[in-house]
């Protein structure tokens, strides 16, 4: 008989949603969230940030410097809210780049109205990561497109 183990923890606001799946015998699963927190069977929580979190932070800082330098060269200045959202997105991209976590499916048709210039800038940034899918550039291009409206 297979055991039922925790599969995924999804966080929506302050409420936690938990899904379960059958795990093959002998397989183990350690649930972690983006901050490296691990929940153990007895309910204790340990922080397991380790090397992956360090790599993610270093990559995020490097990429943020490149992104803001790229925008500055193009005279694109995001406002404070746009800067906060862009920073959060680039940090999430760094996390996905290091962890290999995939994006949910993205519909390309949602980005048809994004200018070629914004898409090109986003593709340049995604290419610097080296291992992210094209869909990342679609999402990132929205930040550039919105910030261009500040001019």
PDB file of C-alpha atoms in Angstrom:
ATOM      1  CA  UNK A   1       0.000   0.000   0.000  1.00  0.00           C
ATOM      2  CA  UNK A   2       1.303   3.445  -0.887  1.00  0.00           C
ATOM      3  CA  UNK A   3       1.447   6.184   1.677  1.00  0.00           C
ATOM      4  CA  UNK A   4      -0.069   9.602   1.167  1.00  0.00           C
ATOM      5  CA  UNK A   5       2.449  12.382   1.623  1.00  0.00           C
ATOM      6  CA  UNK A   6       2.397  16.126   1.339  1.00  0.00           C
ATOM      7  CA  UNK A   7       2.883  17.175  -2.271  1.00  0.00           C
ATOM      8  CA  UNK A   8       2.643  20.955  -2.537  1.00  0.00           C
ATOM      9  CA  UNK A   9       1.931  23.880  -0.248  1.00  0.00           C
ATOM     10  CA  UNK A  10       0.300  26.844  -1.927  1.00  0.00           C
ATOM     11  CA  UNK A  11       0.049  30.101  -0.056  1.00  0.00           C
ATOM     12  CA  UNK A  12      -2.811  32.453  -0.748  1.00  0.00           C
ATOM     13  CA  UNK A  13      -2.673  35.388   1.582  1.00  0.00           C
ATOM     14  CA  UNK A  14      -2.662  34.036   5.131  1.00  0.00           C
ATOM     15  CA  UNK A  15      -4.514  30.785   4.314  1.00  0.00           C
ATOM     16  CA  UNK A  16      -2.669  27.606   3.417  1.00  0.00           C
ATOM     17  CA  UNK A  17      -3.996  25.152   0.851  1.00  0.00           C
ATOM     18  CA  UNK A  18      -2.534  21.658   0.928  1.00  0.00           C
ATOM     19  CA  UNK A  19      -2.702  19.014  -1.802  1.00  0.00           C
ATOM     20  CA  UNK A  20      -1.751  15.375  -1.408  1.00  0.00           C
ATOM     21  CA  UNK A  21      -0.554  12.719  -3.854  1.00  0.00           C
ATOM     22  CA  UNK A  22       0.522   9.107  -3.650  1.00  0.00           C
ATOM     23  CA  UNK A  23       4.253   8.750  -3.209  1.00  0.00           C
ATOM     24  CA  UNK A  24       6.112   5.586  -4.337  1.00  0.00           C
ATOM     25  CA  UNK A  25       7.355   3.389  -1.494  1.00  0.00           C
ATOM     26  CA  UNK A  26      10.782   4.430  -0.301  1.00  0.00           C
ATOM     27  CA  UNK A  27      10.475   7.943  -1.724  1.00  0.00           C
ATOM     28  CA  UNK A  28      10.809  10.903   0.571  1.00  0.00           C
ATOM     29  CA  UNK A  29       9.621  14.472   0.217  1.00  0.00           C
ATOM     30  CA  UNK A  30      10.786  17.527   2.116  1.00  0.00           C
ATOM     31  CA  UNK A  31       8.320  20.413   1.747  1.00  0.00           C
ATOM     32  CA  UNK A  32       9.985  23.819   1.434  1.00  0.00           C
ATOM     33  CA  UNK A  33       8.774  27.248   0.567  1.00  0.00           C
ATOM     34  CA  UNK A  34      10.622  29.941  -1.390  1.00  0.00           C
ATOM     35  CA  UNK A  35      12.329  31.164   1.800  1.00  0.00           C
ATOM     36  CA  UNK A  36      13.877  27.764   2.499  1.00  0.00           C
ATOM     37  CA  UNK A  37      11.610  26.966   5.433  1.00  0.00           C
ATOM     38  CA  UNK A  38      11.161  23.248   6.025  1.00  0.00           C
ATOM     39  CA  UNK A  39       8.275  21.866   8.057  1.00  0.00           C
ATOM     40  CA  UNK A  40       9.056  18.621   9.869  1.00  0.00           C
ATOM     41  CA  UNK A  41       6.512  15.893  10.757  1.00  0.00           C
ATOM     42  CA  UNK A  42       6.329  16.921  14.413  1.00  0.00           C
ATOM     43  CA  UNK A  43       5.244  20.427  13.408  1.00  0.00           C
ATOM     44  CA  UNK A  44       8.612  22.025  14.117  1.00  0.00           C
ATOM     45  CA  UNK A  45       9.821  24.469  11.507  1.00  0.00           C
ATOM     46  CA  UNK A  46      13.476  24.773  10.592  1.00  0.00           C
ATOM     47  CA  UNK A  47      15.125  27.290   8.306  1.00  0.00           C
ATOM     48  CA  UNK A  48      17.038  25.509   5.557  1.00  0.00           C
ATOM     49  CA  UNK A  49      18.255  28.455   3.484  1.00  0.00           C
ATOM     50  CA  UNK A  50      21.672  27.002   2.742  1.00  0.00           C
ATOM     51  CA  UNK A  51      23.657  27.305  -0.439  1.00  0.00           C
ATOM     52  CA  UNK A  52      20.662  27.584  -2.778  1.00  0.00           C
ATOM     53  CA  UNK A  53      19.362  30.704  -1.048  1.00  0.00           C
ATOM     54  CA  UNK A  54      22.827  32.268  -1.091  1.00  0.00           C
ATOM     55  CA  UNK A  55      23.184  31.564  -4.814  1.00  0.00           C
ATOM     56  CA  UNK A  56      19.708  32.958  -5.455  1.00  0.00           C
ATOM     57  CA  UNK A  57      20.458  36.179  -3.580  1.00  0.00           C
ATOM     58  CA  UNK A  58      23.797  36.687  -5.348  1.00  0.00           C
ATOM     59  CA  UNK A  59      22.229  36.081  -8.751  1.00  0.00           C
ATOM     60  CA  UNK A  60      19.297  38.375  -7.967  1.00  0.00           C
ATOM     61  CA  UNK A  61      21.586  41.237  -6.907  1.00  0.00           C
ATOM     62  CA  UNK A  62      23.753  40.824 -10.013  1.00  0.00           C
ATOM     63  CA  UNK A  63      20.729  40.751 -12.311  1.00  0.00           C
ATOM     64  CA  UNK A  64      19.029  43.697 -10.600  1.00  0.00           C
ATOM     65  CA  UNK A  65      22.140  45.817 -11.188  1.00  0.00           C
ATOM     66  CA  UNK A  66      22.117  44.821 -14.853  1.00  0.00           C
ATOM     67  CA  UNK A  67      18.377  45.452 -15.246  1.00  0.00           C
ATOM     68  CA  UNK A  68      18.499  48.928 -13.723  1.00  0.00           C
ATOM     69  CA  UNK A  69      21.634  49.817 -15.734  1.00  0.00           C
ATOM     70  CA  UNK A  70      19.875  48.660 -18.906  1.00  0.00           C
ATOM     71  CA  UNK A  71      16.789  50.731 -18.100  1.00  0.00           C
ATOM     72  CA  UNK A  72      18.919  53.763 -17.235  1.00  0.00           C
ATOM     73  CA  UNK A  73      20.742  53.576 -20.589  1.00  0.00           C
ATOM     74  CA  UNK A  74      17.314  53.677 -22.263  1.00  0.00           C
ATOM     75  CA  UNK A  75      16.130  56.548 -20.032  1.00  0.00           C
ATOM     76  CA  UNK A  76      13.405  54.332 -18.599  1.00  0.00           C
ATOM     77  CA  UNK A  77      12.867  55.246 -14.952  1.00  0.00           C
ATOM     78  CA  UNK A  78      10.351  53.117 -13.038  1.00  0.00           C
ATOM     79  CA  UNK A  79       8.455  54.849 -10.237  1.00  0.00           C
ATOM     80  CA  UNK A  80       8.735  53.515  -6.673  1.00  0.00           C
ATOM     81  CA  UNK A  81       5.876  51.008  -7.010  1.00  0.00           C
ATOM     82  CA  UNK A  82       7.092  49.799 -10.406  1.00  0.00           C
ATOM     83  CA  UNK A  83      10.608  49.448  -9.016  1.00  0.00           C
ATOM     84  CA  UNK A  84       9.346  47.355  -6.109  1.00  0.00           C
ATOM     85  CA  UNK A  85       7.357  45.073  -8.434  1.00  0.00           C
ATOM     86  CA  UNK A  86      10.242  44.732 -10.903  1.00  0.00           C
ATOM     87  CA  UNK A  87      12.675  43.927  -8.095  1.00  0.00           C
ATOM     88  CA  UNK A  88      10.325  41.273  -6.737  1.00  0.00           C
ATOM     89  CA  UNK A  89       9.943  39.753 -10.197  1.00  0.00           C
ATOM     90  CA  UNK A  90      13.701  39.636 -10.867  1.00  0.00           C
ATOM     91  CA  UNK A  91      14.259  38.006  -7.464  1.00  0.00           C
ATOM     92  CA  UNK A  92      11.631  35.378  -8.341  1.00  0.00           C
ATOM     93  CA  UNK A  93      13.358  34.816 -11.687  1.00  0.00           C
ATOM     94  CA  UNK A  94      16.652  34.258  -9.864  1.00  0.00           C
ATOM     95  CA  UNK A  95      14.922  31.756  -7.582  1.00  0.00           C
ATOM     96  CA  UNK A  96      13.505  29.859 -10.569  1.00  0.00           C
ATOM     97  CA  UNK A  97      16.886  29.964 -12.311  1.00  0.00           C
ATOM     98  CA  UNK A  98      18.668  28.419  -9.313  1.00  0.00           C
ATOM     99  CA  UNK A  99      15.934  26.033  -8.140  1.00  0.00           C
ATOM    100  CA  UNK A 100      14.695  24.897 -11.543  1.00  0.00           C
ATOM    101  CA  UNK A 101      11.136  25.619 -10.422  1.00  0.00           C
ATOM    102  CA  UNK A 102       8.961  26.043 -13.553  1.00  0.00           C
ATOM    103  CA  UNK A 103       6.564  28.855 -14.324  1.00  0.00           C
ATOM    104  CA  UNK A 104       2.884  28.033 -14.606  1.00  0.00           C
ATOM    105  CA  UNK A 105       1.658  27.899 -18.193  1.00  0.00           C
ATOM    106  CA  UNK A 106       1.538  31.369 -19.776  1.00  0.00           C
ATOM    107  CA  UNK A 107      -0.663  32.360 -22.737  1.00  0.00           C
ATOM    108  CA  UNK A 108       1.480  34.154 -25.348  1.00  0.00           C
ATOM    109  CA  UNK A 109      -1.526  36.011 -26.763  1.00  0.00           C
ATOM    110  CA  UNK A 110      -1.710  38.097 -23.580  1.00  0.00           C
ATOM    111  CA  UNK A 111       1.521  39.828 -24.599  1.00  0.00           C
ATOM    112  CA  UNK A 112       0.719  40.712 -28.221  1.00  0.00           C
ATOM    113  CA  UNK A 113       0.392  44.425 -27.429  1.00  0.00           C
ATOM    114  CA  UNK A 114       3.816  44.685 -25.789  1.00  0.00           C
ATOM    115  CA  UNK A 115       6.194  46.776 -27.911  1.00  0.00           C
ATOM    116  CA  UNK A 116       9.065  45.050 -29.663  1.00  0.00           C
ATOM    117  CA  UNK A 117      11.484  47.313 -27.758  1.00  0.00           C
ATOM    118  CA  UNK A 118      10.201  46.174 -24.347  1.00  0.00           C
ATOM    119  CA  UNK A 119      10.192  42.549 -25.473  1.00  0.00           C
ATOM    120  CA  UNK A 120      13.766  42.889 -26.770  1.00  0.00           C
ATOM    121  CA  UNK A 121      14.939  44.350 -23.439  1.00  0.00           C
ATOM    122  CA  UNK A 122      13.237  41.534 -21.549  1.00  0.00           C
ATOM    123  CA  UNK A 123      14.755  38.881 -23.806  1.00  0.00           C
ATOM    124  CA  UNK A 124      18.183  40.413 -23.206  1.00  0.00           C
ATOM    125  CA  UNK A 125      17.724  40.084 -19.437  1.00  0.00           C
ATOM    126  CA  UNK A 126      16.364  36.526 -19.660  1.00  0.00           C
ATOM    127  CA  UNK A 127      19.295  35.538 -21.895  1.00  0.00           C
ATOM    128  CA  UNK A 128      21.678  36.716 -19.150  1.00  0.00           C
ATOM    129  CA  UNK A 129      20.132  34.188 -16.761  1.00  0.00           C
ATOM    130  CA  UNK A 130      20.975  31.508 -19.309  1.00  0.00           C
ATOM    131  CA  UNK A 131      18.472  28.858 -18.275  1.00  0.00           C
ATOM    132  CA  UNK A 132      15.016  30.455 -18.153  1.00  0.00           C
ATOM    133  CA  UNK A 133      12.247  29.835 -20.707  1.00  0.00           C
ATOM    134  CA  UNK A 134      10.998  32.433 -23.189  1.00  0.00           C
ATOM    135  CA  UNK A 135       7.817  32.911 -21.150  1.00  0.00           C
ATOM    136  CA  UNK A 136       9.925  34.718 -18.539  1.00  0.00           C
ATOM    137  CA  UNK A 137      10.677  37.446 -21.083  1.00  0.00           C
ATOM    138  CA  UNK A 138       6.980  37.848 -21.853  1.00  0.00           C
ATOM    139  CA  UNK A 139       6.218  38.480 -18.191  1.00  0.00           C
ATOM    140  CA  UNK A 140       9.243  40.723 -17.633  1.00  0.00           C
ATOM    141  CA  UNK A 141       8.425  42.817 -20.709  1.00  0.00           C
ATOM    142  CA  UNK A 142       5.255  44.068 -19.005  1.00  0.00           C
ATOM    143  CA  UNK A 143       7.370  45.796 -16.335  1.00  0.00           C
ATOM    144  CA  UNK A 144       9.418  47.563 -19.009  1.00  0.00           C
ATOM    145  CA  UNK A 145       6.363  48.537 -21.028  1.00  0.00           C
ATOM    146  CA  UNK A 146       4.633  50.078 -18.008  1.00  0.00           C
ATOM    147  CA  UNK A 147       7.782  51.943 -16.921  1.00  0.00           C
ATOM    148  CA  UNK A 148       8.168  53.401 -20.434  1.00  0.00           C
ATOM    149  CA  UNK A 149       4.832  55.152 -19.918  1.00  0.00           C
ATOM    150  CA  UNK A 150       6.515  57.306 -17.235  1.00  0.00           C
ATOM    151  CA  UNK A 151       8.470  59.199 -19.907  1.00  0.00           C
TER     152      UNK A 151
END
